[in-house]
mmCIF file of C-alpha atoms in Angstrom:
data_model
loop_
_atom_site.group_PDB
_atom_site.id
_atom_site.type_symbol
_atom_site.label_atom_id
_atom_site.label_comp_id
_atom_site.label_asym_id
_atom_site.label_seq_id
_atom_site.Cartn_x
_atom_site.Cartn_y
_atom_site.Cartn_z
ATOM 1 C CA UNK V 1 0.000 0.000 0.000
ATOM 2 C CA UNK V 2 1.438 3.419 -0.947
ATOM 3 C CA UNK V 3 2.565 5.580 1.982
ATOM 4 C CA UNK V 4 0.251 8.479 1.081
ATOM 5 C CA UNK V 5 -2.759 6.119 1.048
ATOM 6 C CA UNK V 6 -1.833 4.792 4.492
ATOM 7 C CA UNK V 7 -1.459 8.306 5.865
ATOM 8 C CA UNK V 8 -4.799 9.416 4.405
ATOM 9 C CA UNK V 9 -6.522 6.377 5.878
ATOM 10 C CA UNK V 10 -5.056 7.190 9.276
ATOM 11 C CA UNK V 11 -6.294 10.791 9.107
ATOM 12 C CA UNK V 12 -9.797 9.655 8.178
ATOM 13 C CA UNK V 13 -9.789 7.222 11.107
ATOM 14 C CA UNK V 14 -8.764 10.025 13.457
ATOM 15 C CA UNK V 15 -11.574 12.276 12.241
ATOM 16 C CA UNK V 16 -14.060 9.400 12.506
ATOM 17 C CA UNK V 17 -13.078 8.936 16.154
ATOM 18 C CA UNK V 18 -13.459 12.663 16.847
ATOM 19 C CA UNK V 19 -16.909 12.741 15.262
ATOM 20 C CA UNK V 20 -17.937 9.547 17.040
ATOM 21 C CA UNK V 21 -16.851 11.033 20.381
ATOM 22 C CA UNK V 22 -18.913 14.185 19.767
ATOM 23 C CA UNK V 23 -21.977 11.990 19.250
ATOM 24 C CA UNK V 24 -21.340 9.491 22.069
ATOM 25 C CA UNK V 25 -20.612 12.253 24.603
ATOM 26 C CA UNK V 26 -23.885 14.014 23.831
ATOM 27 C CA UNK V 27 -22.198 17.094 22.383
ATOM 28 C CA UNK V 28 -24.270 16.362 19.282
ATOM 29 C CA UNK V 29 -27.585 14.864 20.497
ATOM 30 C CA UNK V 30 -29.619 12.389 18.486
ATOM 31 C CA UNK V 31 -31.930 14.177 16.070
ATOM 32 C CA UNK V 32 -29.865 17.359 15.853
ATOM 33 C CA UNK V 33 -27.942 18.665 12.859
ATOM 34 C CA UNK V 34 -24.167 18.626 13.168
ATOM 35 C CA UNK V 35 -21.987 21.601 12.123
ATOM 36 C CA UNK V 36 -21.598 22.058 8.393
ATOM 37 C CA UNK V 37 -18.551 20.914 6.460
ATOM 38 C CA UNK V 38 -16.792 24.297 6.575
ATOM 39 C CA UNK V 39 -17.056 24.446 10.358
ATOM 40 C CA UNK V 40 -15.891 20.832 10.730
ATOM 41 C CA UNK V 41 -12.874 21.411 8.508
ATOM 42 C CA UNK V 42 -11.855 24.391 10.615
ATOM 43 C CA UNK V 43 -12.537 22.838 14.033
ATOM 44 C CA UNK V 44 -10.953 19.472 13.233
ATOM 45 C CA UNK V 45 -7.987 20.838 11.306
ATOM 46 C CA UNK V 46 -8.600 18.354 8.503
ATOM 47 C CA UNK V 47 -9.110 18.637 4.758
ATOM 48 C CA UNK V 48 -12.543 18.665 3.142
ATOM 49 C CA UNK V 49 -12.074 15.267 1.515
ATOM 50 C CA UNK V 50 -11.007 13.741 4.830
ATOM 51 C CA UNK V 51 -14.051 15.165 6.603
ATOM 52 C CA UNK V 52 -16.341 13.989 3.805
ATOM 53 C CA UNK V 53 -14.963 10.449 3.987
ATOM 54 C CA UNK V 54 -15.374 10.375 7.764
ATOM 55 C CA UNK V 55 -18.963 11.624 7.594
ATOM 56 C CA UNK V 56 -19.733 9.133 4.814
ATOM 57 C CA UNK V 57 -18.307 6.277 6.920
ATOM 58 C CA UNK V 58 -20.428 7.215 9.949
ATOM 59 C CA UNK V 59 -23.504 7.573 7.740
ATOM 60 C CA UNK V 60 -22.873 4.071 6.402
ATOM 61 C CA UNK V 61 -22.580 2.840 10.013
ATOM 62 C CA UNK V 62 -25.983 4.344 10.811
ATOM 63 C CA UNK V 63 -24.694 7.001 13.218
ATOM 64 C CA UNK V 64 -25.201 9.984 10.898
ATOM 65 C CA UNK V 65 -27.939 10.728 8.386
ATOM 66 C CA UNK V 66 -26.905 12.838 5.395
ATOM 67 C CA UNK V 67 -29.890 14.713 3.973
ATOM 68 C CA UNK V 68 -29.159 16.327 0.650
ATOM 69 C CA UNK V 69 -29.897 20.055 0.730
ATOM 70 C CA UNK V 70 -30.612 20.025 4.459
ATOM 71 C CA UNK V 71 -27.438 18.929 6.255
ATOM 72 C CA UNK V 72 -26.237 15.980 8.297
ATOM 73 C CA UNK V 73 -28.106 14.803 11.389
ATOM 74 C CA UNK V 74 -27.270 12.473 14.264
ATOM 75 C CA UNK V 75 -29.247 9.277 13.871
ATOM 76 C CA UNK V 76 -27.816 7.055 16.632
ATOM 77 C CA UNK V 77 -25.143 7.126 19.335
ATOM 78 C CA UNK V 78 -23.132 4.125 18.134
ATOM 79 C CA UNK V 79 -22.772 1.600 15.335
ATOM 80 C CA UNK V 80 -24.653 -0.936 17.464
ATOM 81 C CA UNK V 81 -27.502 1.499 18.017
ATOM 82 C CA UNK V 82 -27.631 2.368 14.318
ATOM 83 C CA UNK V 83 -27.756 -1.286 13.301
ATOM 84 C CA UNK V 84 -30.397 -2.176 15.872
ATOM 85 C CA UNK V 85 -32.532 0.794 14.920
ATOM 86 C CA UNK V 86 -32.542 -0.404 11.325
ATOM 87 C CA UNK V 87 -33.425 -3.934 12.459
ATOM 88 C CA UNK V 88 -36.187 -2.727 14.775
ATOM 89 C CA UNK V 89 -37.670 -0.581 12.046
ATOM 90 C CA UNK V 90 -40.140 2.217 12.675
ATOM 91 C CA UNK V 91 -43.149 0.084 13.643
ATOM 92 C CA UNK V 92 -44.106 0.774 17.238
ATOM 93 C CA UNK V 93 -45.525 -2.701 17.823
ATOM 94 C CA UNK V 94 -42.247 -4.299 16.716
ATOM 95 C CA UNK V 95 -40.234 -2.064 19.042
ATOM 96 C CA UNK V 96 -42.516 -2.857 21.988
ATOM 97 C CA UNK V 97 -42.275 -6.577 21.290
ATOM 98 C CA UNK V 98 -38.467 -6.356 21.297
ATOM 99 C CA UNK V 99 -38.602 -4.315 24.502
ATOM 100 C CA UNK V 100 -40.785 -6.964 26.112
ATOM 101 C CA UNK V 101 -38.363 -9.743 25.223
ATOM 102 C CA UNK V 102 -35.403 -7.865 26.695
ATOM 103 C CA UNK V 103 -37.092 -6.229 29.686
ATOM 104 C CA UNK V 104 -38.783 -9.361 31.007
ATOM 105 C CA UNK V 105 -35.500 -11.249 31.185
ATOM 106 C CA UNK V 106 -33.725 -8.160 32.532
ATOM 107 C CA UNK V 107 -36.275 -7.871 35.365
ATOM 108 C CA UNK V 108 -35.820 -11.542 36.223
ATOM 109 C CA UNK V 109 -32.025 -11.256 36.330
ATOM 110 C CA UNK V 110 -32.095 -7.890 38.116
ATOM 111 C CA UNK V 111 -34.110 -9.396 40.981
ATOM 112 C CA UNK V 112 -31.353 -11.969 41.406
ATOM 113 C CA UNK V 113 -28.315 -9.718 41.013
ATOM 114 C CA UNK V 114 -29.266 -6.149 42.041
ATOM 115 C CA UNK V 115 -27.283 -4.318 44.698
ATOM 116 C CA UNK V 116 -28.425 -1.755 47.238
ATOM 117 C CA UNK V 117 -26.795 0.912 45.066
ATOM 118 C CA UNK V 118 -28.754 -0.272 42.039
ATOM 119 C CA UNK V 119 -32.031 -0.063 43.945
ATOM 120 C CA UNK V 120 -31.225 3.424 45.230
ATOM 121 C CA UNK V 121 -30.402 4.631 41.713
ATOM 122 C CA UNK V 122 -33.652 3.187 40.334
ATOM 123 C CA UNK V 123 -35.697 4.766 43.136
ATOM 124 C CA UNK V 124 -34.141 8.149 42.351
ATOM 125 C CA UNK V 125 -35.068 7.767 38.677
ATOM 126 C CA UNK V 126 -38.639 6.809 39.592
ATOM 127 C CA UNK V 127 -38.906 9.872 41.837
ATOM 128 C CA UNK V 128 -37.739 12.070 38.960
ATOM 129 C CA UNK V 129 -40.150 10.283 36.617
ATOM 130 C CA UNK V 130 -43.034 10.971 39.010
ATOM 131 C CA UNK V 131 -42.136 14.679 39.026
ATOM 132 C CA UNK V 132 -42.272 14.770 35.238
ATOM 133 C CA UNK V 133 -45.435 12.677 34.904
ATOM 134 C CA UNK V 134 -47.722 15.688 35.321
ATOM 135 C CA UNK V 135 -45.466 18.120 33.469
ATOM 136 C CA UNK V 136 -46.032 19.104 29.859
ATOM 137 C CA UNK V 137 -42.629 17.845 28.730
ATOM 138 C CA UNK V 138 -43.035 14.493 27.018
ATOM 139 C CA UNK V 139 -39.408 14.379 25.856
ATOM 140 C CA UNK V 140 -37.990 14.793 29.362
ATOM 141 C CA UNK V 141 -40.456 12.253 30.765
ATOM 142 C CA UNK V 142 -39.561 9.737 28.056
ATOM 143 C CA UNK V 143 -35.822 10.151 28.649
ATOM 144 C CA UNK V 144 -36.128 9.521 32.389
ATOM 145 C CA UNK V 145 -38.503 6.601 31.870
ATOM 146 C CA UNK V 146 -36.030 5.010 29.429
ATOM 147 C CA UNK V 147 -33.170 5.656 31.878
ATOM 148 C CA UNK V 148 -35.124 3.743 34.539
ATOM 149 C CA UNK V 149 -35.556 0.740 32.258
ATOM 150 C CA UNK V 150 -31.867 0.895 31.318
ATOM 151 C CA UNK V 151 -31.012 0.935 35.035
ATOM 152 C CA UNK V 152 -33.072 -2.238 35.476
ATOM 153 C CA UNK V 153 -31.190 -3.848 32.593
ATOM 154 C CA UNK V 154 -27.821 -2.831 34.047
ATOM 155 C CA UNK V 155 -28.836 -4.398 37.363
ATOM 156 C CA UNK V 156 -29.159 -7.740 35.561
ATOM 157 C CA UNK V 157 -25.350 -7.877 35.408
ATOM 158 C CA UNK V 158 -25.336 -9.248 31.873
ATOM 159 C CA UNK V 159 -23.074 -7.214 29.608
ATOM 160 C CA UNK V 160 -24.497 -8.586 26.375
ATOM 161 C CA UNK V 161 -28.060 -7.787 27.430
ATOM 162 C CA UNK V 162 -26.996 -4.311 28.535
ATOM 163 C CA UNK V 163 -25.259 -3.555 25.229
ATOM 164 C CA UNK V 164 -28.263 -4.774 23.254
ATOM 165 C CA UNK V 165 -30.580 -2.539 25.267
ATOM 166 C CA UNK V 166 -28.231 0.448 25.091
ATOM 167 C CA UNK V 167 -28.207 0.005 21.340
ATOM 168 C CA UNK V 168 -31.972 0.440 21.321
ATOM 169 C CA UNK V 169 -32.200 3.266 23.850
ATOM 170 C CA UNK V 170 -33.207 5.886 21.262
ATOM 171 C CA UNK V 171 -36.125 3.824 19.950
ATOM 172 C CA UNK V 172 -37.068 2.826 23.508
ATOM 173 C CA UNK V 173 -37.253 6.526 24.426
ATOM 174 C CA UNK V 174 -39.308 7.274 21.324
ATOM 175 C CA UNK V 175 -41.688 4.408 22.134
ATOM 176 C CA UNK V 176 -42.222 5.784 25.651
ATOM 177 C CA UNK V 177 -43.080 9.212 24.242
ATOM 178 C CA UNK V 178 -45.433 7.738 21.656
ATOM 179 C CA UNK V 179 -47.329 5.521 24.132
ATOM 180 C CA UNK V 180 -47.588 8.021 26.968
ATOM 181 C CA UNK V 181 -51.307 8.426 26.163
ATOM 182 C CA UNK V 182 -52.071 4.688 26.411
ATOM 183 C CA UNK V 183 -54.213 4.109 29.558
ATOM 184 C CA UNK V 184 -52.211 1.744 31.774
ATOM 185 C CA UNK V 185 -51.382 1.657 35.474
ATOM 186 C CA UNK V 186 -48.208 3.737 35.744
ATOM 187 C CA UNK V 187 -47.702 2.437 39.292
ATOM 188 C CA UNK V 188 -46.416 -0.759 37.677
ATOM 189 C CA UNK V 189 -42.942 0.780 37.620
ATOM 190 C CA UNK V 190 -42.963 1.047 41.402
ATOM 191 C CA UNK V 191 -44.283 -2.497 41.752
ATOM 192 C CA UNK V 192 -41.568 -3.734 39.404
ATOM 193 C CA UNK V 193 -38.883 -2.038 41.463
ATOM 194 C CA UNK V 194 -40.313 -3.394 44.723
ATOM 195 C CA UNK V 195 -40.171 -6.936 43.357
ATOM 196 C CA UNK V 196 -36.637 -6.465 42.087
ATOM 197 C CA UNK V 197 -35.586 -5.032 45.452
ATOM 198 C CA UNK V 198 -37.265 -7.940 47.265
ATOM 199 C CA UNK V 199 -35.368 -10.464 45.166
ATOM 200 C CA UNK V 200 -38.410 -12.001 43.474
ATOM 201 C CA UNK V 201 -37.267 -12.931 39.931
ATOM 202 C CA UNK V 202 -40.447 -14.520 38.589
ATOM 203 C CA UNK V 203 -42.743 -11.860 40.077
ATOM 204 C CA UNK V 204 -40.506 -9.127 38.630
ATOM 205 C CA UNK V 205 -40.570 -10.785 35.200
ATOM 206 C CA UNK V 206 -44.367 -11.101 35.280
ATOM 207 C CA UNK V 207 -44.768 -7.442 36.211
ATOM 208 C CA UNK V 208 -42.465 -6.270 33.407
ATOM 209 C CA UNK V 209 -44.271 -8.432 30.869
ATOM 210 C CA UNK V 210 -47.790 -7.516 31.992
ATOM 211 C CA UNK V 211 -47.083 -3.785 31.766
ATOM 212 C CA UNK V 212 -45.876 -4.011 28.162
ATOM 213 C CA UNK V 213 -48.700 -6.405 27.279
ATOM 214 C CA UNK V 214 -51.227 -3.779 28.363
ATOM 215 C CA UNK V 215 -49.503 -1.131 26.262
ATOM 216 C CA UNK V 216 -49.572 -3.450 23.247
ATOM 217 C CA UNK V 217 -53.262 -4.205 23.838
ATOM 218 C CA UNK V 218 -54.027 -0.496 24.161
ATOM 219 C CA UNK V 219 -52.524 0.498 20.824
ATOM 220 C CA UNK V 220 -54.900 1.885 18.260
ATOM 221 C CA UNK V 221 -54.045 2.134 14.549
ATOM 222 C CA UNK V 222 -50.324 1.471 14.212
ATOM 223 C CA UNK V 223 -48.333 4.726 14.722
ATOM 224 C CA UNK V 224 -44.689 5.087 13.814
ATOM 225 C CA UNK V 225 -42.110 5.291 16.580
ATOM 226 C CA UNK V 226 -41.620 8.918 17.538
ATOM 227 C CA UNK V 227 -45.133 9.975 16.530
ATOM 228 C CA UNK V 228 -46.821 11.736 19.445
ATOM 229 C CA UNK V 229 -50.151 12.120 17.625
#
């Protein structure tokens, strides 16, 4: 391989890592437009072709979404998230069914492996969720609700399960926002946590499954994930 090709490849890799870090750290949130090419060239100290290749690579990985004539937007926080979002699709029912599969097993494992610190962290998230429940801020409510479910998954102490769920966190959050209107007993979250804290694996699994079953049963005509109407 020619030396100049190797050097160019290395520069592209460096820019890819810088862009990936900006997304993963939350500097560029999901759904927002990233700085334009001129700004990126200046801030990264890289050539236009290098920046274009890096952006193209991250778009191919599903992290960025290049919209001709509009700019480039953040689609997902990682390659795993981008891939899983494509697999999950935009159908709300499909996302909820995937959530059910992961969250039921997570609840079962969490009841067996949670620590006192895990329980305290989940109680704090539920308290914050309760504060937001009556507020007119669906996005904030959905983020905290999804963080609670992620905390349950982390308490399962299964790294593969955690990475799978983290990869879906954006669509999980969107599904929470979309189904906020579905009439279900929101106290189920507290019951779920109580059963996890009490070390009752099967009861925790049943609670997690029943809650999502009621959401699925309460769906009307199929909305897309992220649709609040």
